[in-house]
Short mmCIF file of C-alpha atoms in Angstrom, two decimals:
data_model
loop_
_atom_site.label_atom_id
_atom_site.label_comp_id
_atom_site.label_asym_id
_atom_site.label_seq_id
_atom_site.Cartn_x
_atom_site.Cartn_y
_atom_site.Cartn_z
CA MET A 1 48.53 -42.54 42.66
CA PHE A 2 45.69 -43.88 41.23
CA GLN A 3 43.32 -41.86 42.35
CA SER A 4 45.47 -38.42 41.74
CA SER A 5 45.57 -40.03 38.22
CA VAL A 6 41.82 -39.90 38.49
CA THR A 7 41.82 -36.81 39.48
CA ARG A 8 43.65 -35.00 36.52
CA TRP A 9 40.89 -37.03 33.91
CA HIS A 10 38.03 -35.32 35.75
CA PHE A 11 39.84 -32.22 35.55
CA VAL A 12 40.58 -32.56 32.60
CA ALA A 13 37.25 -33.58 30.58
CA ALA A 14 36.24 -31.33 32.19
CA PHE A 15 38.23 -28.54 31.23
CA PHE A 16 36.96 -29.88 27.43
CA ALA A 17 33.28 -29.89 28.06
CA ILE A 18 32.89 -26.91 29.85
CA GLY A 19 34.74 -25.74 26.07
CA LEU A 20 32.61 -27.64 24.57
CA VAL A 21 29.68 -25.45 25.89
CA THR A 22 31.27 -22.07 25.13
CA ALA A 23 31.68 -23.48 21.39
CA ALA A 24 28.13 -24.66 21.11
CA PHE A 25 26.58 -21.26 22.73
CA GLY A 26 28.43 -19.08 20.49
CA LEU A 27 27.96 -20.69 17.57
CA PHE A 28 24.13 -20.35 18.59
CA ILE A 29 24.22 -17.21 19.67
CA PHE A 30 26.32 -16.23 15.51
CA SER A 31 23.46 -18.08 13.70
CA LEU A 32 20.59 -16.10 15.46
CA ALA A 33 22.67 -13.27 14.99
CA ASP A 34 22.75 -14.56 11.17
CA LYS A 35 19.02 -14.79 10.48
CA SER A 36 18.70 -11.30 11.84
CA GLU A 37 20.94 -9.98 9.35
CA GLU A 38 19.37 -12.31 6.08
CA THR A 39 15.63 -11.43 7.74
CA VAL A 40 16.69 -7.88 6.94
CA LEU A 41 18.59 -8.39 4.10
CA GLN A 42 16.17 -10.69 1.73
CA GLY A 43 12.15 -9.84 3.28
CA GLU A 44 10.57 -6.45 4.89
CA PRO A 45 9.10 -6.20 8.66
CA MET A 46 5.53 -8.55 9.58
CA LEU A 47 2.98 -6.90 8.68
CA GLU A 48 0.41 -5.78 11.05
CA ALA A 49 -2.06 -8.47 11.26
CA ARG A 50 -4.57 -5.24 10.68
CA ALA A 51 -2.89 -4.42 7.47
CA SER A 52 -3.17 -8.18 5.95
CA ALA A 53 -6.57 -7.97 6.74
CA VAL A 54 -7.27 -4.87 4.71
CA LEU A 55 -5.28 -6.45 1.67
CA ASP A 56 -6.68 -8.68 1.46
CA PHE A 57 -10.21 -7.96 1.85
CA TRP A 58 -9.07 -5.91 -0.77
CA PHE A 59 -7.00 -7.38 -3.32
CA GLY A 60 -7.14 -11.47 -1.90
CA SER A 61 -5.88 -13.97 0.06
CA ASP A 62 -4.36 -14.76 -2.27
CA SER A 63 -2.84 -11.31 -3.18
CA GLY A 64 0.72 -11.59 -5.09
CA LYS A 65 0.26 -13.17 -8.11
CA ILE A 66 -0.52 -10.24 -11.16
CA SER A 67 -3.74 -11.51 -12.08
CA ILE A 68 -7.08 -10.16 -11.89
CA GLU A 69 -10.41 -12.25 -11.17
CA PRO A 70 -13.72 -10.84 -12.45
CA THR A 71 -14.68 -11.23 -8.33
CA ARG A 72 -12.00 -8.09 -8.24
CA LEU A 73 -12.93 -5.98 -10.04
CA ALA A 74 -16.78 -5.45 -9.27
CA LEU A 75 -14.94 -4.80 -6.02
CA TRP A 76 -13.34 -1.97 -7.18
CA GLU A 77 -15.18 -0.22 -9.35
CA LYS A 78 -18.82 -0.22 -7.60
CA PRO A 79 -19.18 -2.06 -4.27
CA ASN A 80 -22.45 -3.80 -3.69
CA GLU A 81 -24.06 -3.00 -0.71
CA LEU A 82 -22.71 -6.24 1.09
CA GLN A 83 -19.19 -5.88 -0.19
CA VAL A 84 -20.07 -1.83 1.43
CA ALA A 85 -21.73 -3.37 4.70
CA LEU A 86 -18.51 -5.43 5.07
CA ILE A 87 -15.83 -2.65 5.08
CA LYS A 88 -18.53 -0.42 7.80
CA GLU A 89 -18.25 -3.42 9.95
CA ARG A 90 -14.19 -4.12 9.00
CA PHE A 91 -12.59 -1.32 9.33
CA LEU A 92 -13.98 1.50 9.98
CA HIS A 93 -11.97 2.13 13.46
CA ASP A 94 -9.33 1.47 11.08
CA ILE A 95 -10.27 4.32 8.34
CA GLN A 96 -10.97 6.63 11.01
CA GLN A 97 -6.90 5.91 12.61
CA ALA A 98 -5.74 5.84 9.17
CA GLN A 99 -6.90 10.13 8.93
CA LYS A 100 -5.61 10.86 12.43
CA GLY A 101 -2.15 9.26 11.66
CA LEU A 102 -2.22 7.25 14.32
CA LEU A 103 -0.69 3.99 12.15
CA ASP A 104 1.41 6.70 9.89
CA GLY A 105 4.49 3.20 10.93
CA TRP A 106 2.52 1.19 8.62
CA GLY A 107 4.59 3.07 5.56
CA ASP A 108 7.60 1.71 7.02
CA HIS A 109 7.54 -1.05 4.43
CA ALA A 110 5.69 -1.49 1.10
CA ARG A 111 2.69 -3.85 1.46
CA GLY A 112 1.86 -1.50 5.13
CA ARG A 113 1.95 1.13 2.99
CA LEU A 114 -0.59 0.02 0.35
CA ALA A 115 -2.45 -1.18 3.10
CA LEU A 116 -2.82 3.00 4.99
CA ILE A 117 -3.33 4.23 1.06
CA LEU A 118 -6.90 1.50 0.68
CA LEU A 119 -8.15 3.07 4.48
CA LEU A 120 -7.09 6.80 3.24
CA ASP A 121 -8.79 6.57 -0.09
CA GLN A 122 -10.38 3.54 -1.70
CA PHE A 123 -12.20 2.63 1.27
CA PRO A 124 -13.66 5.89 2.41
CA GLU A 125 -14.52 6.74 -0.87
CA VAL A 126 -17.10 3.84 -0.78
CA LEU A 127 -18.75 4.73 2.62
CA THR A 128 -18.13 8.98 2.12
CA PRO A 129 -18.41 9.37 -1.03
CA ASN A 130 -19.04 13.48 -2.09
CA LYS A 131 -17.74 14.39 1.16
CA VAL A 132 -15.10 16.95 2.52
CA GLU A 133 -13.97 13.93 4.94
CA HIS A 134 -13.10 11.72 1.80
CA LEU A 135 -10.86 14.83 -0.24
CA GLU A 136 -9.67 15.53 2.38
CA SER A 137 -8.39 11.42 3.19
CA VAL A 138 -7.06 11.68 -0.16
CA GLN A 139 -4.56 14.25 0.46
CA LYS A 140 -3.67 12.77 3.34
CA ALA A 141 -3.33 9.71 0.56
CA SER A 142 -1.27 10.89 -2.07
CA LYS A 143 0.97 12.83 1.10
CA MET A 144 1.60 8.97 1.53
CA ALA A 145 1.90 7.65 -2.41
CA MET A 146 4.48 10.29 -2.97
CA ALA A 147 6.20 9.78 0.16
CA GLY A 148 6.32 6.13 -0.88
CA ILE A 149 7.23 6.95 -4.63
CA ARG A 150 10.50 8.26 -3.24
CA LEU A 151 11.35 5.69 -1.01
CA ASN A 152 10.64 3.15 -4.50
CA GLN A 153 7.64 1.70 -2.10
CA ASN A 154 5.72 0.89 -5.07
CA ASP A 155 9.18 -1.19 -6.86
CA PRO A 156 8.61 -4.86 -5.11
CA LEU A 157 4.80 -4.63 -5.87
CA THR A 158 2.90 -6.65 -8.04
CA LEU A 159 0.69 -4.23 -11.07
CA GLU A 160 -3.05 -4.80 -9.12
CA GLU A 161 -1.47 -3.30 -5.72
CA ARG A 162 0.16 -0.23 -7.71
CA LEU A 163 -2.63 1.34 -9.03
CA PHE A 164 -4.32 1.23 -5.86
CA PHE A 165 -0.45 2.54 -4.70
CA TYR A 166 -0.95 5.08 -7.33
CA HIS A 167 -4.76 6.39 -7.36
CA PRO A 168 -4.20 9.02 -5.17
CA LEU A 169 -2.64 11.02 -7.31
CA MET A 170 -5.19 11.00 -9.62
CA GLU A 171 -7.59 12.29 -7.64
CA ALA A 172 -4.92 15.45 -6.40
CA GLU A 173 -5.73 19.28 -7.05
CA SER A 174 -1.77 19.37 -8.53
CA LEU A 175 -0.63 19.79 -12.02
CA GLU A 176 2.48 18.27 -10.99
CA LEU A 177 1.71 14.77 -9.10
CA GLN A 178 -0.80 14.44 -12.03
CA ASN A 179 1.56 14.39 -14.10
CA GLN A 180 3.85 12.28 -12.25
CA GLY A 181 0.85 9.84 -11.81
CA LEU A 182 0.03 10.01 -15.80
CA ALA A 183 3.13 8.37 -16.26
CA LEU A 184 3.00 6.35 -13.92
CA TYR A 185 -0.23 4.72 -14.98
CA GLU A 186 0.71 4.95 -18.82
CA ARG A 187 4.17 2.17 -16.92
CA LEU A 188 1.74 0.15 -15.07
CA TYR A 189 -0.36 -0.42 -19.23
CA GLU A 190 3.31 -0.88 -21.00
CA ILE A 191 4.56 -3.23 -18.48
CA ALA A 192 0.90 -5.35 -18.00
CA PRO A 193 1.39 -8.76 -19.92
CA GLU A 194 -1.35 -8.58 -22.88
CA ASN A 195 -4.53 -10.71 -21.08
CA MET A 196 -4.97 -7.97 -18.97
CA LYS A 197 -3.73 -4.49 -21.53
CA SER A 198 -7.35 -3.81 -22.01
CA THR A 199 -7.44 -3.17 -17.61
CA PHE A 200 -4.73 -0.78 -17.89
CA LYS A 201 -5.49 0.81 -20.66
CA GLN A 202 -9.03 2.19 -19.21
CA TRP A 203 -7.04 3.17 -16.48
CA PHE A 204 -4.11 4.99 -18.33
CA GLU A 205 -7.30 5.99 -20.36
CA LYS A 206 -9.03 7.48 -16.41
CA ALA A 207 -5.59 9.05 -15.20
CA GLN A 208 -5.96 10.66 -18.75
CA LYS A 209 -8.68 12.91 -18.47
CA LYS A 210 -8.78 14.05 -15.02
CA ARG A 211 -4.81 15.13 -16.32
CA ASP A 212 -6.69 17.53 -18.40
CA THR A 213 -9.44 17.73 -16.50
CA ILE A 214 -6.51 19.69 -13.74
CA TYR A 215 -4.56 21.54 -17.16
CA LYS A 216 -7.77 22.53 -18.17
CA PHE A 217 -9.31 23.92 -14.79
CA GLY A 218 -6.13 23.96 -12.20
CA ARG A 219 -9.29 22.08 -10.07
CA PHE A 220 -11.85 19.23 -10.01
CA PRO A 221 -15.26 21.52 -10.89
CA GLN A 222 -17.40 19.11 -9.49
CA HIS A 223 -15.83 19.93 -6.02
CA ASN A 224 -16.97 23.04 -6.30
CA ALA A 225 -20.09 23.05 -4.47
CA LEU A 226 -18.79 20.51 -1.90
CA LEU A 227 -15.71 23.13 -1.05
CA ASN A 228 -18.43 25.87 -1.43
CA ARG A 229 -15.86 27.69 -4.14
CA GLU A 230 -17.95 29.60 -6.97
CA SER A 231 -18.24 28.79 -10.08
CA THR A 232 -16.66 30.08 -13.79
CA ASP A 233 -18.74 29.91 -16.50
CA GLN A 234 -16.28 27.66 -17.55
CA GLU A 235 -16.59 24.92 -15.26
CA LYS A 236 -19.89 25.26 -15.18
CA VAL A 237 -20.66 24.68 -18.92
CA TYR A 238 -18.21 21.82 -18.27
CA LEU A 239 -20.46 20.78 -15.26
CA GLU A 240 -23.45 20.26 -17.55
#
């Protein structure tokens, strides 16, 4: 009798233990699913390591806050010999991969697309200025920028990051893209903090000059020789 009672208690205890384990496992699976959903809702996928390297080099590792240091401006406006050498050493392979379309997957989220635009626009301008390869690369960058704008990927970027997200539009031989780029730069100037207004005004004025050139000639006369195009008399005067 005693032995039978013990057996029954063992059976009951085992039954409850199995129930507890099953419930705990269910809660664990639920928590994983919940976290997974939360990750999708709250943020973008993890950036590729190479994309992060591009952004850190161009904006600094503290990118994400609205500030532009003098050293950043120097890099953006006219990189020195050391900076040019570093871009070639660290990112030449990435540039070539981007130009072949092998990194297009970076465009799935905003800052990845920004890194891709830098590889197609700014970095080739440093390494191969006034080359056909650079113009072709910028053309691809303008398509990447427009696709990102249609996806509203510019919205989560900081103001300084948007300067470069829009930059390929400033280099496009298309009045439509130029007008869109100009409107975007004007908006950046309007919302820029007071201590940064002068910088954003310069970018807006630069975009305005580029747009006016395309409005007048339908193309950039300075590219004519490079692209084996005959310059008109008006363009010759402009180039002089």
